[in-house]
Coordinates of C-alpha atoms in Angstrom, one line a residue:
M1 CA 0.0 0.0 0.0
T2 CA 1.4 3.4 -1.0
I3 CA 1.5 5.9 1.9
Q4 CA 0.6 9.5 0.9
L5 CA 1.0 12.8 2.7
R6 CA -2.3 13.8 4.3
V7 CA -3.3 17.5 4.6
F8 CA -6.4 18.1 6.7
V9 CA -8.2 21.4 6.3
P10 CA -10.9 21.2 9.1
P11 CA -14.2 22.7 8.1
H12 CA -14.7 24.2 11.5
P13 CA -16.4 27.6 11.6
L14 CA -14.1 29.0 14.3
I15 CA -11.1 28.1 12.2
K16 CA -12.6 29.9 9.2
H17 CA -13.5 32.9 11.4
W18 CA -10.0 33.4 12.9
L19 CA -8.4 32.7 9.5
A20 CA -10.4 35.6 8.1
V21 CA -9.4 37.8 11.0
A22 CA -5.7 36.9 10.5
R23 CA -5.8 37.5 6.7
D24 CA -7.3 41.0 6.9
R25 CA -4.6 43.6 6.4
D26 CA -6.5 46.0 8.7
T27 CA -6.4 43.6 11.7
P28 CA -4.2 45.3 14.3
S29 CA -1.3 43.3 15.9
V30 CA -3.1 42.7 19.2
L31 CA -6.1 41.1 17.4
F32 CA -3.8 39.3 15.0
R33 CA -2.2 37.6 18.0
T34 CA -5.6 36.6 19.3
A35 CA -6.4 35.1 16.0
M36 CA -3.2 33.1 15.9
T37 CA -3.7 31.9 19.4
E38 CA -7.2 30.6 18.5
L39 CA -5.9 29.0 15.3
G40 CA -3.2 27.3 17.3
R41 CA -5.8 26.0 19.7
W42 CA -8.3 24.6 17.2
L43 CA -5.7 23.2 14.8
T44 CA -3.9 21.4 17.7
Y45 CA -7.2 20.0 18.8
E46 CA -7.8 18.6 15.4
A47 CA -4.2 17.3 15.1
C48 CA -4.7 15.2 18.3
R49 CA -7.3 13.0 16.8
D50 CA -6.0 9.4 16.6
W51 CA -2.5 10.6 17.6
L52 CA -2.3 11.0 21.3
P53 CA -1.4 7.7 23.1
T54 CA -4.2 6.4 25.4
L55 CA -4.7 3.7 27.9
D56 CA -7.8 2.1 29.3
V57 CA -8.3 2.3 33.0
M58 CA -11.0 1.7 35.7
I59 CA -12.1 4.6 37.8
S60 CA -14.8 5.0 40.4
T61 CA -17.6 7.6 39.9
P62 CA -19.5 8.7 43.0
L63 CA -21.9 5.8 42.2
A64 CA -20.0 2.9 40.8
P65 CA -16.8 1.6 39.1
C66 CA -16.5 2.6 35.4
P67 CA -14.1 1.9 32.5
A68 CA -12.4 5.0 31.1
T69 CA -9.9 6.1 28.5
M70 CA -7.1 8.6 29.4
V71 CA -4.1 10.1 27.7
N72 CA -1.1 7.9 28.6
P73 CA 1.3 10.0 30.8
Q74 CA 4.2 7.6 30.1
K75 CA 4.4 8.5 26.4
P76 CA 6.3 11.7 25.7
I77 CA 4.8 14.6 23.8
A78 CA 6.8 17.5 22.5
V79 CA 5.9 20.8 20.8
V80 CA 8.5 22.4 18.5
P81 CA 7.7 26.0 17.5
I82 CA 9.8 27.3 14.6
L83 CA 10.9 30.7 15.7
R84 CA 9.8 33.2 15.6
A85 CA 6.4 33.0 13.9
G86 CA 5.8 29.6 15.4
L87 CA 5.5 31.2 18.8
A88 CA 2.2 32.8 17.6
L89 CA 0.5 29.4 17.7
M90 CA 2.0 28.3 21.0
D91 CA -0.4 29.7 23.6
G92 CA -3.3 28.0 21.8
A93 CA -1.4 24.7 21.4
Q94 CA -0.4 24.6 25.0
T95 CA -4.0 24.9 26.2
V96 CA -4.6 21.6 24.4
L97 CA -1.3 19.9 25.3
P98 CA -0.4 21.5 28.7
T99 CA 2.0 18.7 29.8
A100 CA 4.0 18.7 26.5
S101 CA 7.7 19.6 26.5
I102 CA 8.6 22.6 24.4
Y103 CA 11.8 22.6 22.3
H104 CA 12.6 25.8 20.3
L105 CA 14.1 25.8 16.9
G106 CA 15.0 29.2 15.3
M107 CA 15.1 29.5 11.5
V108 CA 15.7 32.6 9.3
R109 CA 15.2 32.7 5.6
D110 CA 17.7 34.4 3.3
E111 CA 15.5 36.8 1.3
E112 CA 17.7 36.4 -1.8
T113 CA 18.2 32.7 -2.0
L114 CA 15.1 31.8 0.1
E115 CA 17.2 29.2 1.8
P116 CA 16.8 28.6 5.6
R117 CA 19.5 29.1 8.2
C118 CA 19.3 27.8 11.8
Y119 CA 20.2 30.3 14.5
V120 CA 18.7 28.5 17.6
N121 CA 18.5 24.8 18.2
K122 CA 17.2 23.6 21.6
L123 CA 16.3 20.1 20.4
P124 CA 17.7 17.2 22.5
E125 CA 20.4 15.1 21.1
K126 CA 18.0 12.2 21.0
F127 CA 14.3 12.1 21.6
E128 CA 12.8 9.2 23.6
P129 CA 11.3 6.4 21.6
E130 CA 7.7 6.9 20.5
T131 CA 7.8 10.6 21.2
R132 CA 5.0 12.5 19.5
V133 CA 6.1 15.8 18.1
L134 CA 3.8 18.7 17.1
I135 CA 5.5 21.4 14.9
S136 CA 4.0 24.8 14.9
E137 CA 4.8 26.8 11.8
P138 CA 2.2 29.3 10.6
M139 CA 3.3 29.3 6.9
L140 CA 4.5 26.5 4.7
A141 CA 5.7 28.3 1.6
T142 CA 8.8 27.3 -0.3
G143 CA 9.3 24.3 2.1
G144 CA 12.9 25.1 2.9
T145 CA 12.4 25.7 6.6
I146 CA 10.0 22.8 7.3
M147 CA 12.3 20.4 5.4
A148 CA 15.3 21.6 7.5
T149 CA 13.2 21.1 10.6
M150 CA 12.2 17.6 9.6
T151 CA 15.8 16.7 9.0
E152 CA 16.7 17.9 12.5
L153 CA 13.9 15.9 14.1
T154 CA 14.4 12.6 12.2
N155 CA 18.2 12.8 12.8
R156 CA 17.3 12.8 16.5
G157 CA 15.2 9.7 16.3
V158 CA 11.7 11.0 15.8
S159 CA 9.5 8.9 13.4
P160 CA 7.8 10.9 10.7
D161 CA 4.5 9.1 11.3
L162 CA 4.5 10.4 14.9
I163 CA 4.9 14.0 13.8
R164 CA 2.0 16.4 13.3
I165 CA 2.4 19.9 11.7
I166 CA -0.1 22.7 12.4
S167 CA 0.0 25.6 9.9
V168 CA -2.3 28.5 9.2
V169 CA -1.5 28.9 5.5
T170 CA 0.1 26.3 3.2
A171 CA 1.1 26.3 -0.5
P172 CA 1.9 23.6 -3.0
P173 CA 5.7 23.9 -3.2
A174 CA 6.1 23.0 0.5
L175 CA 3.5 20.3 0.4
Q176 CA 5.1 18.7 -2.7
K177 CA 8.5 18.6 -1.0
L178 CA 7.2 17.1 2.1
S179 CA 5.1 14.5 0.2
L180 CA 8.2 13.2 -1.7
Q181 CA 10.4 12.8 1.4
Y182 CA 8.0 12.3 4.3
P183 CA 4.8 10.7 2.9
A184 CA 3.7 9.5 6.4
L185 CA 3.3 13.1 7.6
N186 CA 0.0 14.5 8.7
I187 CA -0.5 18.3 8.3
Y188 CA -3.4 20.3 9.8
A189 CA -3.9 23.7 8.1
A190 CA -6.5 26.4 8.0
C191 CA -6.2 26.7 4.3
I192 CA -4.2 25.7 1.2
D193 CA -3.4 28.8 -1.0
E194 CA -2.7 28.8 -4.7
H195 CA 0.9 29.9 -5.2
L196 CA 3.9 31.9 -4.2
N197 CA 5.0 35.3 -5.5
E198 CA 8.5 36.1 -6.6
Q199 CA 9.6 36.9 -3.1
G200 CA 8.4 33.4 -1.9
F201 CA 5.4 34.7 0.0
I202 CA 2.1 32.8 -0.1
V203 CA -0.6 34.5 -2.1
P204 CA -3.2 35.5 -1.0
G205 CA -1.6 34.4 2.3
L206 CA -1.6 36.7 5.4
G207 CA 1.6 38.6 5.1
D208 CA 4.6 38.1 7.4
A209 CA 3.2 36.2 10.4
G210 CA 6.1 37.0 12.6
D211 CA 6.1 40.7 11.9
R212 CA 2.3 40.9 12.3
T213 CA 2.4 39.0 15.6
F214 CA 5.1 41.0 17.2
G215 CA 4.2 44.4 15.7
T216 CA 7.5 44.8 13.8
E217 CA 6.1 45.5 10.3

């Protein structure tokens, strides 16, 4: 059976609403941050389906014993925000995964070559076996940054089929690169836009997510 990259665009009205707020060029920075927090929350919620490790237990209600299912606390979960824009989704993601470990990875893109350069790497030398990793990256455009991130993670023992990516806006170039090298990946996005412009920005997109989040436009 051929494994193919799966990109989920949840048809949730709240995701659509906050995407519209984030896209609007007249949205002020403070409200843009709120939109990104909410998108991080709802996309993480969707990404956790059939992904979080669970175990069956017996509990006692006030009336009687009862079988229950809980998230397995023995299985490690990590969140990797790609700095700096990935931080915009973090507050929302952490409300869904409050016990996850956070490992920062800083990437900057050369505006001439569009190639990524790593300037911060707080990943462990090796992840524990069966670690689930959630990557927060608001925009998947040329694919350079996310491919470099995937290399860093897989070199440290993370299995691609245990990785989930949450992204607000995605584009075909990045998705095609990921599909060729990491077909077992699952991506949860608010939308898939049509193309990139000559500067490598997604169109229609939402502009520079980092600048709009931190008010540095």
